[in-house]
Amino acid sequence: MKLYTSTFAPNPRRVTMFIAEKGIAGIENVMVDLAAGEHRSASFLAINPLARVPALELDDGRVLCETRAICTWLEGMYPQPNLMGEDFEERAFIEMADRRVEFHLFAGIANSVRHSHPGLANLEQPQFPDFGASQGEKMRDVARWLDAELANHPYVAGNRFTVADITAFCALEFARGLMKFHPGAEGMTHLQEWRDRIAARPAAGRP
Amino acid sequence: MKLYTSTFAPNPRRVTMFIAEKGIAGIENVMVDLAAGEHRSASFLAINPLARVPALELDDGRVLCETRAICTWLEGMYPQPNLMGEDFEERAFIEMADRRVEFHLFAGIANSVRHSHPGLANLEQPQFPDFGASQGEKMRDVARWLDAELANHPYVAGNRFTVADITAFCALEFARGLMKFHPGAEGMTHLQEWRDRIAARPAAGRP
């Protein structure tokens, strides 16, 4: 198997952290240079016509794209430790938590960064800085909601570590680097404590 | 069970169409008036603190939010007809197709409408019309990709009807109503033919 991935991009990091949590060995990483526009090259468009990383090329040559779909496949191939739910009911509730942090937290951070950071001007064309700033505010509303949730249970989806923690952590690490967002400094102490706890996991390091 | 839903909003429509395709009976619909801001009322925030429809209240009182997570639960409870994959591998490839049309097509349409349509000024504050217009262009790029895909296989995820068709159809119906987007008129004949075929399904009608 080959994982088409990219340093610093938050979605590929979700998959590499998922792989590390599972302890899966033997997947070859193929680096795609987003800053150089390599994801828009003819050779990469043949792998993913939507020009996005990550993409997982299976041993039979089929290509699976979209972060969470790749995780679903890996969870099926490597069931332990379970990160996405033991039965359909748990899968649904973990998916709810995962989507909440993906659509509302992660997307707000990504929109904010892509539309306001000068370093991403070649990735997001055109940028709309006012929209980016507004998304930065909305992202904070969601972060405050998550902070309150984490006062009640230790992990994003409840009492155990799941894929939803990976999604939220990779989003917050992206915000930490490019938005200088530090939850503790803004009064979100539960979110900061959770972030520091997840950051201490061996799988949280850069691959 | 109670489904908190709203007329005309595309995400609730995905769930009601999913329910209709499964032929599930006995779910009570509770209408939430988005135009009147009812989703931000204290009573609704107690159901979904993120102020969004749809939300499914289970018989034991737990509330499941997020469109696709609700579908995952319903698929588990009512397995036939299968709409999300028979095994983990098919589930992963259908999830890839579903996410592609959700993140790239549906989100582009939603951003375009929410930021440019005067009728949604009270739902999206502040609106950024230039951003909305730009998203309308990007959405068309994804629609052209989907049009080319549908030249090769009859449904969004391949050879059979799945949840990914529901996501794409509800997105396009929203674009049809509020962006006056008609694929056939813009040369996307495969997409138009697919849309007309899906629209003819009994479950595609307004609930």
PDB file of C-alpha atoms in Angstrom, chain A residues 3 10-16 18 22 53-56 64-76 82-103 106 156-157 160 162-168, chain B residues 64-73 84 88-100 102-104:
ATOM      1  CA  LEU A   3      -0.206   6.617   1.215  1.00  0.00           C
ATOM      2  CA  PRO A  10      -3.888  18.448   8.741  1.00  0.00           C
ATOM      3  CA  ASN A  11      -5.913  15.840   6.826  1.00  0.00           C
ATOM      4  CA  PRO A  12      -2.926  13.611   5.960  1.00  0.00           C
ATOM      5  CA  ARG A  13      -1.863  13.929   9.591  1.00  0.00           C
ATOM      6  CA  ARG A  14      -5.226  12.462  10.672  1.00  0.00           C
ATOM      7  CA  VAL A  15      -4.502   9.336   8.635  1.00  0.00           C
ATOM      8  CA  THR A  16      -0.870   8.991   9.740  1.00  0.00           C
ATOM      9  CA  PHE A  18      -4.698   6.794  12.877  1.00  0.00           C
ATOM     10  CA  LYS A  22      -3.233   1.110  15.207  1.00  0.00           C
ATOM     11  CA  VAL A  53      -4.261  14.424  -0.129  1.00  0.00           C
ATOM     12  CA  PRO A  54      -4.407  11.979   1.546  1.00  0.00           C
ATOM     13  CA  ALA A  55      -5.034   9.129  -0.906  1.00  0.00           C
ATOM     14  CA  LEU A  56      -4.394   5.454  -0.204  1.00  0.00           C
ATOM     15  CA  LEU A  64      -9.242   5.292  -1.781  1.00  0.00           C
ATOM     16  CA  CYS A  65      -9.526   9.032  -1.120  1.00  0.00           C
ATOM     17  CA  GLU A  66     -11.094  11.118   1.665  1.00  0.00           C
ATOM     18  CA  THR A  67      -9.573  10.963   5.131  1.00  0.00           C
ATOM     19  CA  ARG A  68     -12.408   9.333   7.026  1.00  0.00           C
ATOM     20  CA  ALA A  69     -13.125   6.773   4.285  1.00  0.00           C
ATOM     21  CA  ILE A  70      -9.469   5.714   4.434  1.00  0.00           C
ATOM     22  CA  CYS A  71      -9.843   5.307   8.213  1.00  0.00           C
ATOM     23  CA  THR A  72     -12.995   3.183   7.724  1.00  0.00           C
ATOM     24  CA  TRP A  73     -11.061   0.834   5.436  1.00  0.00           C
ATOM     25  CA  LEU A  74      -8.055   0.640   7.765  1.00  0.00           C
ATOM     26  CA  GLU A  75     -10.369  -0.029  10.734  1.00  0.00           C
ATOM     27  CA  GLY A  76     -11.845  -2.955   8.825  1.00  0.00           C
ATOM     28  CA  ASN A  82     -11.022  -0.121  17.863  1.00  0.00           C
ATOM     29  CA  LEU A  83     -11.195   3.603  17.062  1.00  0.00           C
ATOM     30  CA  MET A  84     -14.532   3.971  15.236  1.00  0.00           C
ATOM     31  CA  GLY A  85     -17.066   1.895  17.199  1.00  0.00           C
ATOM     32  CA  GLU A  86     -17.664  -1.780  18.028  1.00  0.00           C
ATOM     33  CA  ASP A  87     -21.233  -1.946  16.677  1.00  0.00           C
ATOM     34  CA  PHE A  88     -23.461   0.273  14.535  1.00  0.00           C
ATOM     35  CA  GLU A  89     -24.789   2.206  17.497  1.00  0.00           C
ATOM     36  CA  GLU A  90     -21.368   3.104  18.842  1.00  0.00           C
ATOM     37  CA  ARG A  91     -20.210   3.777  15.275  1.00  0.00           C
ATOM     38  CA  ALA A  92     -23.053   6.261  14.855  1.00  0.00           C
ATOM     39  CA  PHE A  93     -22.337   8.149  18.075  1.00  0.00           C
ATOM     40  CA  ILE A  94     -18.592   8.289  17.352  1.00  0.00           C
ATOM     41  CA  GLU A  95     -19.388   9.483  13.824  1.00  0.00           C
ATOM     42  CA  MET A  96     -21.574  12.231  15.322  1.00  0.00           C
ATOM     43  CA  ALA A  97     -18.689  13.409  17.516  1.00  0.00           C
ATOM     44  CA  ASP A  98     -16.229  13.117  14.639  1.00  0.00           C
ATOM     45  CA  ARG A  99     -18.412  15.105  12.265  1.00  0.00           C
ATOM     46  CA  ARG A 100     -19.075  17.789  14.861  1.00  0.00           C
ATOM     47  CA  VAL A 101     -15.383  18.478  15.280  1.00  0.00           C
ATOM     48  CA  GLU A 102     -14.725  18.041  11.564  1.00  0.00           C
ATOM     49  CA  PHE A 103     -17.497  20.231  10.141  1.00  0.00           C
ATOM     50  CA  PHE A 106     -11.800  21.678  11.715  1.00  0.00           C
ATOM     51  CA  VAL A 156     -14.226  13.937  22.432  1.00  0.00           C
ATOM     52  CA  ALA A 157     -16.735  11.117  21.874  1.00  0.00           C
ATOM     53  CA  ARG A 160     -12.429   6.378  25.392  1.00  0.00           C
ATOM     54  CA  THR A 162     -11.475   7.438  19.209  1.00  0.00           C
ATOM     55  CA  VAL A 163     -11.057   8.813  15.709  1.00  0.00           C
ATOM     56  CA  ALA A 164     -12.885  11.957  16.892  1.00  0.00           C
ATOM     57  CA  ASP A 165      -9.929  12.779  19.155  1.00  0.00           C
ATOM     58  CA  ILE A 166      -7.614  12.458  16.171  1.00  0.00           C
ATOM     59  CA  THR A 167      -9.764  14.817  14.081  1.00  0.00           C
ATOM     60  CA  ALA A 168     -10.015  17.432  16.836  1.00  0.00           C
TER      61      ALA A 168
ATOM     62  CA  LEU B  64     -28.129  11.699  17.663  1.00  0.00           C
ATOM     63  CA  CYS B  65     -27.053  14.677  15.549  1.00  0.00           C
ATOM     64  CA  GLU B  66     -25.213  15.059  12.236  1.00  0.00           C
ATOM     65  CA  THR B  67     -26.887  13.847   9.061  1.00  0.00           C
ATOM     66  CA  ARG B  68     -24.566  10.993   8.125  1.00  0.00           C
ATOM     67  CA  ALA B  69     -24.303   9.689  11.706  1.00  0.00           C
ATOM     68  CA  ILE B  70     -28.108   9.497  11.824  1.00  0.00           C
ATOM     69  CA  CYS B  71     -28.011   7.519   8.561  1.00  0.00           C
ATOM     70  CA  THR B  72     -25.385   5.137  10.023  1.00  0.00           C
ATOM     71  CA  TRP B  73     -27.677   4.416  12.986  1.00  0.00           C
ATOM     72  CA  MET B  84     -24.070   2.430   2.926  1.00  0.00           C
ATOM     73  CA  PHE B  88     -16.174  -2.536   5.507  1.00  0.00           C
ATOM     74  CA  GLU B  89     -14.594  -2.332   2.082  1.00  0.00           C
ATOM     75  CA  GLU B  90     -17.786  -1.324   0.334  1.00  0.00           C
ATOM     76  CA  ARG B  91     -18.596   0.972   3.240  1.00  0.00           C
ATOM     77  CA  ALA B  92     -15.252   2.737   2.758  1.00  0.00           C
ATOM     78  CA  PHE B  93     -15.690   3.247  -1.002  1.00  0.00           C
ATOM     79  CA  ILE B  94     -19.272   4.497  -0.565  1.00  0.00           C
ATOM     80  CA  GLU B  95     -18.066   6.815   2.214  1.00  0.00           C
ATOM     81  CA  MET B  96     -15.404   8.159  -0.175  1.00  0.00           C
ATOM     82  CA  ALA B  97     -18.057   8.941  -2.789  1.00  0.00           C
ATOM     83  CA  ASP B  98     -20.392  10.404  -0.163  1.00  0.00           C
ATOM     84  CA  ARG B  99     -17.705  12.649   1.292  1.00  0.00           C
ATOM     85  CA  ARG B 100     -16.585  13.824  -2.131  1.00  0.00           C
ATOM     86  CA  GLU B 102     -20.613  16.358   0.571  1.00  0.00           C
ATOM     87  CA  PHE B 103     -17.357  18.265   1.096  1.00  0.00           C
ATOM     88  CA  HIS B 104     -16.785  19.513  -2.400  1.00  0.00           C
TER      89      HIS B 104
END
